[in-house]
Amino acid sequence: MDTVTRPRILVVGAGFAGVGCVRRLERKLSSSEAEITLVTPFAYQLYLPLLPQVASGVLTPQSIALSLRRSKKYRTRIIPGGAIGVDLKAKVCVIRTITDEIVNEPYDYIVLAPGSVTRTFDIPGLTEHAFGMKTLAEAAYIRDHVISQLDLADASQDPAERASRLQFVVVGGGYAGTETAACLQLLTHNAVKRYPRLDPSLIKWHLIDIAPKLMPELGDKLGRSAQEVLRKRGIDISLGVSIAKAGPEEVTFTDGRVVPTRTLIWTAGVVASPLIATLGAETVRGRLAVGSAMDLPGRDGVFALGDAAAVPDEAKGDGAVCPPTAQHAMRQGKVVADNVIATLRGQPMRPYVHKDLGLVVDLGGTDAVSKPLGIELRGLPAQLVARGYHWSALRTGVAKARVLTNWTLNAVAGDDFVRTGFQARRAARLKDFEYTDSYLTPEQVRAHVEGPGSGSG
C-alpha cells in the first residue's frame, strides 16, 4: 500500500543540479516519505569543466564520468532515457528510453534540470562539419580526430592537404572554447615532436569570437593575460569575427578570410535544453522563468534549476539571473531539494542565494588565470587554485583519486599520442551527438499523453 500512496518525485537530468538534488533528497527523506526517480540517458554525472582535459588526453574519460550506480546505498530508480516532453496539466513526463520506446512517467513533484545544448546559428555547413564540446563522446572523438590529422598529414604527399590538416579552428572565446584551444594546442605542440617529417610551423590554431573581448567575466587585466599566454604559444586570436560558412576542407570567416582546415570546433555558447519549449510556459531567453525558490509560478510541485532555468540571482539583485555555471548548479540542487521537501511537508520554501566565488581558467601545463574571491592570479598559483577547485568539487573519492592520478602521471610522464580508433570509420559532427531533433512540441506531448496508446513506464 505504501508504494502506491508515496508521493512520486521525478528528477530530469543527471548534471550538477539534478544529481545534487537527488542525493540530498535521498539523505533527507525516508524511503516511506517519497519515491524518487531520475531520468537520464547515461547513468553518470559528467564533470563538464574538465572536458577539455579529456579532449587533450590529460584525463581519461572515465575519471570525469561519475557513476550513479556505484554505491548500493542509493535508492533512486534510474530510467535510462531522455525526457522529450512534459505535460504540466496532466503531471506526466514523456520519455524516450534507450530502447527507443516512448513511455509516460506520472509524477507528483518534478524537478527539471535537463541542462543545456550547444547554441548554433543558421550558418551554412555548421552542424554538418563542426565538432561540439558538450559531451564525453565529443571530447573523446575530438582527441582521436586531432591526433589522426597529424597521422594523415604525415602520410600525405600533397602540401595543400598537409597544410589543411594542420590548421585547427575553435569558435567561442568563453571558458570552454579558450580552454579547449589551449589544451589541444599544447597536445599538438608536444605531439609534432614525434613526427620528424612534419614542419611544426605548419601547425596553426585559430581561436575566434564575435565578442570584442576574450572571457570578459575575467576583467580586462586577466583577460589580457590569458590572451598573452595563448599568443605566445602561437594561437591566432581573432575577436569580432565568426564563421560565415563551413565546408569539409575549409572555413570562411565573416571578415572574408578562408582557412583551409579539417577541424572546426564550435563552443559559441549554450541554450537551455529543448525540453523547456515543450512545457508551453514563460521563458527568459529560452530558460524557464522561475521564482527565487526555483518553483514555477502557478504550478504546484514544479521546480527548475541549472542551465535550463532563469533563476533570479538574489546576491546581485536588479533582475539579474544566475549564469549557467557548475558553481550555481551544484548549490541550486541542494536548495531545490530542500524546497521540494518543504512543499511535501507543508513548510515554507527558501530562496536561492549564492555569491559567486570567482572564476578559474586552466590553460594547460602550468598556465592558468584565476580570480578566486576577486583576487587575480596568473601562472602556477592560478593553476593550483584552478585544479584545487575542480578537484574539491568532484563528488566522489574515487573520482578525486582518478583525476589526481591522471594529473600526476601527465606531469611526470608527459602526453600520450594514442588514438583509440573506436569511431574511425564513421564521421561524427555536432548534429550527431546532442539529439536536439528528438523533442516533441507541446501539442505532440498533449496528444501522446491523452492518446489511446499512452501508458506509464
Short mmCIF file of C-alpha atoms in Angstrom, two decimals:
data_model
loop_
_atom_site.label_atom_id
_atom_site.label_comp_id
_atom_site.label_asym_id
_atom_site.label_seq_id
_atom_site.Cartn_x
_atom_site.Cartn_y
_atom_site.Cartn_z
CA MET A 1 0.00 0.00 0.00
CA ASP A 2 2.84 2.39 0.87
CA THR A 3 4.39 2.15 -2.59
CA VAL A 4 1.08 3.23 -4.14
CA THR A 5 0.48 6.20 -1.87
CA ARG A 6 4.02 7.55 -1.63
CA PRO A 7 4.45 10.87 -3.48
CA ARG A 8 6.43 10.46 -6.69
CA ILE A 9 9.35 12.86 -7.16
CA LEU A 10 10.74 12.87 -10.70
CA VAL A 11 14.11 14.48 -11.38
CA VAL A 12 15.04 15.11 -15.01
CA GLY A 13 18.77 15.33 -15.77
CA ALA A 14 21.92 13.98 -14.11
CA GLY A 15 24.14 17.05 -14.27
CA PHE A 16 25.41 19.03 -11.27
CA ALA A 17 21.90 20.29 -10.48
CA GLY A 18 20.00 17.03 -10.90
CA VAL A 19 22.44 14.78 -9.05
CA GLY A 20 22.90 17.33 -6.26
CA CYS A 21 19.13 17.38 -5.82
CA VAL A 22 18.72 13.59 -5.89
CA ARG A 23 21.48 12.91 -3.38
CA ARG A 24 20.08 15.45 -0.91
CA LEU A 25 16.55 14.07 -1.31
CA GLU A 26 17.88 10.60 -0.52
CA ARG A 27 19.64 11.83 2.60
CA LYS A 28 16.79 13.92 4.00
CA LEU A 29 13.71 11.89 3.05
CA SER A 30 12.90 8.48 4.48
CA SER A 31 12.01 5.75 1.98
CA SER A 32 8.41 5.84 3.23
CA GLU A 33 8.04 9.58 2.51
CA ALA A 34 8.59 9.57 -1.24
CA GLU A 35 9.57 7.58 -4.30
CA ILE A 36 12.47 9.20 -6.18
CA THR A 37 13.07 8.64 -9.90
CA LEU A 38 15.85 10.05 -12.08
CA VAL A 39 15.64 10.30 -15.87
CA THR A 40 19.00 10.36 -17.67
CA PRO A 41 20.36 8.85 -20.90
CA PHE A 42 23.62 7.97 -19.13
CA ALA A 43 23.95 6.65 -15.57
CA TYR A 44 26.78 9.01 -14.72
CA GLN A 45 27.33 12.62 -13.75
CA LEU A 46 29.73 14.36 -16.13
CA TYR A 47 32.14 16.87 -14.61
CA LEU A 48 31.82 19.21 -17.58
CA PRO A 49 34.52 21.83 -16.72
CA LEU A 50 37.27 19.21 -17.17
CA LEU A 51 36.08 18.11 -20.64
CA PRO A 52 38.89 19.99 -22.47
CA GLN A 53 41.42 17.96 -20.48
CA VAL A 54 39.76 14.76 -21.71
CA ALA A 55 39.97 16.08 -25.28
CA SER A 56 43.69 16.74 -24.83
CA GLY A 57 44.31 13.38 -23.13
CA VAL A 58 45.41 14.77 -19.77
CA LEU A 59 42.45 12.99 -18.15
CA THR A 60 40.82 9.70 -19.10
CA PRO A 61 37.09 9.83 -19.93
CA GLN A 62 36.22 7.56 -17.01
CA SER A 63 37.83 9.91 -14.49
CA ILE A 64 35.23 12.68 -15.00
CA ALA A 65 32.20 10.40 -15.54
CA LEU A 66 30.97 9.70 -12.00
CA SER A 67 28.85 6.54 -11.94
CA LEU A 68 25.39 6.85 -10.39
CA ARG A 69 25.17 3.10 -9.81
CA ARG A 70 28.47 2.65 -7.98
CA SER A 71 27.10 2.75 -4.43
CA LYS A 72 24.49 0.35 -3.08
CA LYS A 73 23.17 2.86 -0.54
CA TYR A 74 21.30 4.99 -3.09
CA ARG A 75 17.65 4.07 -3.62
CA THR A 76 16.68 6.30 -6.56
CA ARG A 77 15.20 4.47 -9.55
CA ILE A 78 17.08 5.41 -12.71
CA ILE A 79 15.22 5.44 -16.03
CA PRO A 80 17.79 5.19 -18.86
CA GLY A 81 16.44 7.60 -21.43
CA GLY A 82 15.76 11.21 -22.24
CA ALA A 83 12.75 13.34 -21.32
CA ILE A 84 11.30 14.68 -24.59
CA GLY A 85 8.17 16.41 -23.29
CA VAL A 86 6.29 17.38 -20.13
CA ASP A 87 2.52 17.83 -19.73
CA LEU A 88 2.23 20.09 -16.69
CA LYS A 89 -1.56 19.81 -16.54
CA ALA A 90 -1.65 16.00 -16.55
CA LYS A 91 1.57 15.80 -14.46
CA VAL A 92 3.19 13.41 -16.92
CA CYS A 93 6.72 13.36 -18.35
CA VAL A 94 7.15 11.77 -21.78
CA ILE A 95 10.38 9.76 -22.01
CA ARG A 96 12.19 8.17 -24.92
CA THR A 97 14.03 5.20 -23.42
CA ILE A 98 17.37 3.95 -24.71
CA THR A 99 15.46 1.15 -26.45
CA ASP A 100 13.66 3.91 -28.42
CA GLU A 101 10.33 3.23 -26.69
CA ILE A 102 8.24 6.27 -25.75
CA VAL A 103 6.65 5.97 -22.30
CA ASN A 104 4.71 8.22 -19.93
CA GLU A 105 6.03 8.71 -16.42
CA PRO A 106 3.49 10.28 -14.00
CA TYR A 107 4.74 12.40 -11.11
CA ASP A 108 3.55 14.42 -8.15
CA TYR A 109 6.62 16.64 -8.00
CA ILE A 110 9.01 17.28 -10.87
CA VAL A 111 12.46 18.84 -10.78
CA LEU A 112 13.59 19.96 -14.23
CA ALA A 113 17.38 20.01 -14.57
CA PRO A 114 17.87 18.93 -18.21
CA GLY A 115 20.83 21.27 -18.67
CA SER A 116 21.72 22.90 -21.96
CA VAL A 117 22.73 22.11 -25.51
CA THR A 118 25.24 23.78 -27.79
CA ARG A 119 23.93 27.04 -29.23
CA THR A 120 24.14 27.04 -33.00
CA PHE A 121 23.16 29.54 -35.68
CA ASP A 122 21.89 29.24 -39.23
CA ILE A 123 25.38 29.13 -40.70
CA PRO A 124 25.77 27.06 -43.89
CA GLY A 125 27.56 23.79 -43.17
CA LEU A 126 27.96 24.38 -39.43
CA THR A 127 26.14 21.36 -37.97
CA GLU A 128 27.41 19.10 -40.75
CA HIS A 129 31.10 19.95 -40.37
CA ALA A 130 31.72 21.27 -36.84
CA PHE A 131 32.51 19.36 -33.66
CA GLY A 132 30.98 20.31 -30.32
CA MET A 133 32.48 20.13 -26.84
CA LYS A 134 29.47 19.33 -24.67
CA THR A 135 29.54 15.56 -24.17
CA LEU A 136 32.05 12.93 -23.15
CA ALA A 137 31.73 11.25 -26.54
CA GLU A 138 32.55 14.51 -28.32
CA ALA A 139 35.67 15.11 -26.22
CA ALA A 140 36.95 11.58 -26.83
CA TYR A 141 36.12 11.83 -30.52
CA ILE A 142 37.90 15.18 -30.92
CA ARG A 143 41.05 13.77 -29.34
CA ASP A 144 41.07 10.89 -31.84
CA HIS A 145 40.35 13.29 -34.69
CA VAL A 146 43.11 15.79 -33.83
CA ILE A 147 45.77 13.07 -33.48
CA SER A 148 44.57 11.45 -36.70
CA GLN A 149 45.11 14.77 -38.51
CA LEU A 150 48.79 14.59 -37.55
CA ASP A 151 48.98 11.00 -38.77
CA LEU A 152 47.22 11.82 -42.05
CA ALA A 153 49.33 14.93 -42.62
CA ASP A 154 52.46 12.87 -42.01
CA ALA A 155 51.30 10.30 -44.57
CA SER A 156 50.23 12.82 -47.20
CA GLN A 157 52.35 13.76 -50.20
CA ASP A 158 50.14 16.76 -51.04
CA PRO A 159 51.40 20.02 -49.45
CA ALA A 160 47.93 21.61 -49.63
CA GLU A 161 46.28 18.67 -47.87
CA ARG A 162 49.03 18.59 -45.28
CA ALA A 163 48.57 22.31 -44.53
CA SER A 164 44.79 21.98 -44.19
CA ARG A 165 45.08 19.04 -41.81
CA LEU A 166 47.44 21.02 -39.58
CA GLN A 167 45.16 24.03 -39.16
CA PHE A 168 42.54 23.97 -36.42
CA VAL A 169 39.71 26.44 -35.75
CA VAL A 170 37.94 26.90 -32.42
CA VAL A 171 34.90 29.21 -32.31
CA GLY A 172 33.99 30.65 -28.92
CA GLY A 173 36.05 32.84 -26.61
CA GLY A 174 34.36 31.73 -23.38
CA TYR A 175 35.79 29.27 -20.91
CA ALA A 176 35.01 26.15 -22.95
CA GLY A 177 36.49 27.50 -26.19
CA THR A 178 39.55 29.10 -24.61
CA GLU A 179 40.42 26.03 -22.54
CA THR A 180 39.77 23.71 -25.49
CA ALA A 181 42.06 25.69 -27.80
CA ALA A 182 44.73 25.99 -25.10
CA CYS A 183 44.74 22.31 -24.11
CA LEU A 184 44.61 20.92 -27.65
CA GLN A 185 47.28 23.35 -28.90
CA LEU A 186 49.57 22.04 -26.17
CA LEU A 187 48.79 18.48 -27.27
CA THR A 188 49.69 19.13 -30.93
CA HIS A 189 52.77 21.15 -29.91
CA ASN A 190 54.11 18.20 -27.93
CA ALA A 191 52.95 15.56 -30.40
CA VAL A 192 54.57 17.08 -33.50
CA LYS A 193 58.00 16.46 -31.97
CA ARG A 194 57.32 12.77 -32.64
CA TYR A 195 56.68 13.48 -36.34
CA PRO A 196 60.06 14.34 -37.88
CA ARG A 197 58.55 14.72 -41.37
CA LEU A 198 56.15 17.46 -40.25
CA ASP A 199 57.15 21.11 -40.07
CA PRO A 200 55.98 22.40 -36.64
CA SER A 201 55.44 25.86 -38.11
CA LEU A 202 52.59 24.46 -40.24
CA ILE A 203 50.52 23.73 -37.14
CA LYS A 204 48.20 26.67 -36.62
CA TRP A 205 45.41 27.12 -34.08
CA HIS A 206 42.77 29.82 -34.56
CA LEU A 207 40.52 30.99 -31.70
CA ILE A 208 37.75 33.32 -32.85
CA ASP A 209 34.79 35.01 -31.17
CA ILE A 210 32.25 37.58 -32.24
CA ALA A 211 32.68 39.38 -28.88
CA PRO A 212 35.24 42.19 -28.52
CA LYS A 213 36.96 40.53 -25.54
CA LEU A 214 38.13 37.07 -24.56
CA MET A 215 36.34 35.83 -21.42
CA PRO A 216 35.04 39.28 -20.41
CA GLU A 217 33.97 37.94 -16.99
CA LEU A 218 37.65 37.79 -16.00
CA GLY A 219 38.10 41.54 -16.32
CA ASP A 220 40.50 43.43 -18.57
CA LYS A 221 43.79 42.52 -16.87
CA LEU A 222 43.26 38.78 -16.56
CA GLY A 223 41.63 38.62 -19.97
CA ARG A 224 44.72 40.24 -21.49
CA SER A 225 46.96 37.86 -19.53
CA ALA A 226 45.11 34.87 -20.98
CA GLN A 227 45.45 36.32 -24.49
CA GLU A 228 49.18 36.86 -23.99
CA VAL A 229 49.67 33.26 -22.90
CA LEU A 230 47.81 31.95 -25.94
CA ARG A 231 49.51 34.28 -28.40
CA LYS A 232 52.95 33.34 -27.09
CA ARG A 233 52.05 29.76 -27.89
CA GLY A 234 51.23 30.78 -31.45
CA ILE A 235 47.44 30.68 -31.22
CA ASP A 236 45.91 33.21 -33.59
CA ILE A 237 43.13 35.08 -31.75
CA SER A 238 40.54 36.99 -33.77
CA LEU A 239 37.84 38.94 -31.94
CA GLY A 240 34.76 40.48 -33.54
CA VAL A 241 34.84 37.58 -36.01
CA SER A 242 32.69 34.49 -36.53
CA ILE A 243 32.04 31.84 -39.17
CA ALA A 244 30.28 32.73 -42.44
CA LYS A 245 30.19 29.17 -43.75
CA ALA A 246 31.84 25.81 -43.13
CA GLY A 247 32.85 23.07 -45.52
CA PRO A 248 34.60 19.71 -45.22
CA GLU A 249 38.02 21.18 -46.09
CA GLU A 250 37.79 24.91 -45.37
CA VAL A 251 36.09 27.50 -43.19
CA THR A 252 35.17 31.04 -44.24
CA PHE A 253 35.34 33.74 -41.56
CA THR A 254 32.99 36.72 -41.51
CA ASP A 255 35.95 39.01 -42.26
CA GLY A 256 36.42 37.24 -45.59
CA ARG A 257 39.37 35.03 -44.70
CA VAL A 258 39.24 31.46 -45.91
CA VAL A 259 41.13 28.97 -43.72
CA PRO A 260 41.85 25.52 -45.13
CA THR A 261 41.07 23.12 -42.26
CA ARG A 262 39.56 19.73 -41.49
CA THR A 263 38.88 20.66 -37.84
CA LEU A 264 36.21 23.14 -36.75
CA ILE A 265 35.32 23.06 -33.04
CA TRP A 266 32.21 25.06 -32.12
CA THR A 267 31.86 26.22 -28.49
CA ALA A 268 29.99 29.51 -29.01
CA GLY A 269 27.70 29.29 -26.01
CA VAL A 270 24.78 27.16 -24.87
CA VAL A 271 21.00 27.36 -24.79
CA ALA A 272 18.51 25.64 -22.50
CA SER A 273 17.52 22.09 -23.36
CA PRO A 274 14.73 21.90 -25.99
CA LEU A 275 12.69 20.11 -23.29
CA ILE A 276 11.81 23.52 -21.81
CA ALA A 277 10.00 24.53 -25.01
CA THR A 278 7.64 21.54 -24.64
CA LEU A 279 6.12 22.96 -21.43
CA GLY A 280 4.42 25.94 -23.04
CA ALA A 281 5.47 28.06 -20.05
CA GLU A 282 7.07 31.51 -19.84
CA THR A 283 10.77 31.67 -20.63
CA VAL A 284 13.60 34.20 -20.33
CA ARG A 285 15.94 33.88 -23.32
CA GLY A 286 14.91 30.25 -23.66
CA ARG A 287 15.35 29.43 -19.96
CA LEU A 288 12.29 28.61 -17.86
CA ALA A 289 11.14 31.59 -15.79
CA VAL A 290 11.06 30.53 -12.14
CA GLY A 291 10.82 32.25 -8.75
CA SER A 292 13.67 32.70 -6.31
CA ALA A 293 12.77 29.35 -4.71
CA MET A 294 13.15 27.79 -8.18
CA ASP A 295 9.44 26.98 -8.34
CA LEU A 296 7.33 27.52 -11.44
CA PRO A 297 4.72 30.22 -10.70
CA GLY A 298 1.15 28.95 -10.87
CA ARG A 299 2.18 25.27 -10.98
CA ASP A 300 2.30 23.27 -7.76
CA GLY A 301 5.17 20.82 -7.44
CA VAL A 302 7.14 22.03 -10.48
CA PHE A 303 10.73 23.17 -9.98
CA ALA A 304 13.50 24.03 -12.43
CA LEU A 305 17.17 24.90 -11.99
CA GLY A 306 20.60 24.89 -13.58
CA ASP A 307 21.25 25.87 -17.20
CA ALA A 308 17.61 25.34 -18.18
CA ALA A 309 16.12 27.81 -15.68
CA ALA A 310 16.35 31.59 -15.30
CA VAL A 311 16.91 31.51 -11.54
CA PRO A 312 16.90 35.03 -10.04
CA ASP A 313 20.35 35.98 -8.74
CA GLU A 314 19.37 37.40 -5.35
CA ALA A 315 23.02 38.11 -4.49
CA LYS A 316 23.24 40.60 -7.39
CA GLY A 317 19.64 41.82 -7.47
CA ASP A 318 18.38 44.24 -10.14
CA GLY A 319 16.59 41.46 -12.01
CA ALA A 320 19.80 39.51 -12.72
CA VAL A 321 19.61 35.75 -13.31
CA CYS A 322 22.24 33.19 -12.34
CA PRO A 323 24.73 32.35 -15.10
CA PRO A 324 24.71 28.75 -16.39
CA THR A 325 27.75 27.60 -14.40
CA ALA A 326 28.57 24.45 -12.45
CA GLN A 327 29.11 26.55 -9.34
CA HIS A 328 25.48 27.70 -9.29
CA ALA A 329 24.03 24.37 -10.44
CA MET A 330 25.66 22.42 -7.60
CA ARG A 331 24.30 24.77 -4.95
CA GLN A 332 20.87 25.12 -6.57
CA GLY A 333 20.49 21.33 -6.47
CA LYS A 334 20.68 21.30 -2.68
CA VAL A 335 18.32 24.24 -2.21
CA VAL A 336 15.71 22.89 -4.62
CA ALA A 337 15.78 19.52 -2.83
CA ASP A 338 15.09 21.33 0.45
CA ASN A 339 12.23 23.21 -1.21
CA VAL A 340 10.70 20.02 -2.59
CA ILE A 341 10.85 18.52 0.90
CA ALA A 342 9.38 21.71 2.40
CA THR A 343 6.47 21.57 -0.07
CA LEU A 344 5.99 17.88 0.69
CA ARG A 345 5.82 18.60 4.43
CA GLY A 346 3.78 21.80 4.17
CA GLN A 347 6.66 24.04 5.26
CA PRO A 348 7.82 27.36 3.75
CA MET A 349 10.39 27.31 0.94
CA ARG A 350 13.57 29.38 0.96
CA PRO A 351 15.07 31.43 -1.86
CA TYR A 352 18.33 30.54 -3.57
CA VAL A 353 21.09 32.99 -2.65
CA HIS A 354 24.73 32.43 -3.52
CA LYS A 355 27.55 34.89 -4.04
CA ASP A 356 29.87 33.95 -6.89
CA LEU A 357 33.14 32.54 -5.54
CA GLY A 358 35.17 33.53 -8.57
CA LEU A 359 36.47 32.08 -11.82
CA VAL A 360 39.21 29.63 -12.80
CA VAL A 361 40.60 29.03 -16.30
CA ASP A 362 43.08 26.19 -16.88
CA LEU A 363 45.20 26.84 -19.97
CA GLY A 364 47.19 23.59 -19.72
CA GLY A 365 50.68 22.92 -18.44
CA THR A 366 51.49 25.47 -15.75
CA ASP A 367 49.45 28.21 -17.44
CA ALA A 368 46.22 29.46 -15.91
CA VAL A 369 44.36 32.58 -14.85
CA SER A 370 42.08 32.59 -11.81
CA LYS A 371 40.02 35.06 -9.86
CA PRO A 372 39.04 33.41 -6.56
CA LEU A 373 37.03 35.78 -4.34
CA GLY A 374 38.11 38.70 -6.55
CA ILE A 375 41.86 38.03 -6.21
CA GLU A 376 43.62 37.98 -9.60
CA LEU A 377 46.17 35.18 -10.07
CA ARG A 378 48.32 34.06 -13.01
CA GLY A 379 50.65 31.18 -13.82
CA LEU A 380 51.37 28.39 -11.35
CA PRO A 381 49.46 29.90 -8.38
CA ALA A 382 46.40 30.27 -10.63
CA GLN A 383 46.89 26.70 -11.86
CA LEU A 384 46.99 25.37 -8.29
CA VAL A 385 43.79 27.25 -7.45
CA ALA A 386 42.06 26.06 -10.66
CA ARG A 387 42.93 22.42 -10.18
CA GLY A 388 42.33 22.58 -6.44
CA TYR A 389 38.84 23.95 -7.06
CA HIS A 390 37.99 21.31 -9.65
CA TRP A 391 39.43 18.51 -7.51
CA SER A 392 37.45 19.54 -4.44
CA ALA A 393 34.25 19.88 -6.48
CA LEU A 394 34.39 16.26 -7.69
CA ARG A 395 31.64 14.41 -5.87
CA THR A 396 33.29 11.07 -5.04
CA GLY A 397 36.58 9.93 -3.57
CA VAL A 398 37.09 7.54 -6.49
CA ALA A 399 36.81 10.41 -9.00
CA LYS A 400 39.21 12.54 -6.96
CA ALA A 401 41.75 9.70 -6.86
CA ARG A 402 41.49 9.09 -10.61
CA VAL A 403 41.84 12.77 -11.54
CA LEU A 404 44.77 13.33 -9.18
CA THR A 405 46.49 10.22 -10.54
CA ASN A 406 45.95 11.38 -14.14
CA TRP A 407 47.33 14.86 -13.38
CA THR A 408 50.36 13.43 -11.61
CA LEU A 409 51.10 10.92 -14.37
CA ASN A 410 50.75 13.59 -17.06
CA ALA A 411 53.07 15.97 -15.16
CA VAL A 412 55.72 13.26 -14.74
CA ALA A 413 55.45 11.29 -17.98
CA GLY A 414 54.02 13.88 -20.39
CA ASP A 415 51.35 13.37 -23.04
CA ASP A 416 50.44 10.19 -24.86
CA PHE A 417 49.51 10.42 -28.52
CA VAL A 418 47.35 7.33 -28.87
CA ARG A 419 44.06 7.44 -30.73
CA THR A 420 41.59 4.69 -29.93
CA GLY A 421 40.13 4.37 -33.42
CA PHE A 422 36.75 3.35 -31.99
CA GLN A 423 34.92 5.64 -34.42
CA ALA A 424 37.49 5.82 -37.17
CA ARG A 425 35.14 4.56 -39.89
CA ARG A 426 32.19 6.77 -39.00
CA ALA A 427 32.34 10.53 -39.25
CA ALA A 428 30.51 12.32 -36.44
CA ARG A 429 29.87 16.02 -36.09
CA LEU A 430 27.81 18.43 -33.99
CA LYS A 431 24.45 17.16 -35.26
CA ASP A 432 25.25 13.58 -34.29
CA PHE A 433 25.79 13.96 -30.55
CA GLU A 434 23.10 16.07 -28.87
CA TYR A 435 19.86 14.68 -30.40
CA THR A 436 18.17 18.09 -30.45
CA ASP A 437 15.65 16.93 -33.07
CA SER A 438 14.08 14.26 -30.83
CA TYR A 439 11.89 16.55 -28.68
CA LEU A 440 8.14 16.93 -29.04
CA THR A 441 6.05 20.07 -29.46
CA PRO A 442 3.58 20.95 -26.68
CA GLU A 443 0.76 19.74 -28.96
CA GLN A 444 2.53 16.41 -29.54
CA VAL A 445 3.07 15.98 -25.81
CA ARG A 446 -0.62 16.55 -25.11
CA ALA A 447 -1.66 14.20 -27.91
CA HIS A 448 0.67 11.48 -26.66
CA VAL A 449 -0.44 11.79 -23.04
CA GLU A 450 -4.13 11.71 -23.96
CA GLY A 451 -3.79 9.17 -26.77
CA PRO A 452 -5.11 5.59 -26.59
CA GLY A 453 -1.59 4.12 -26.64
CA SER A 454 -0.38 6.09 -23.65
CA GLY A 455 0.95 4.25 -20.64
CA SER A 456 3.35 4.69 -17.75
CA GLY A 457 6.88 3.39 -17.75
#
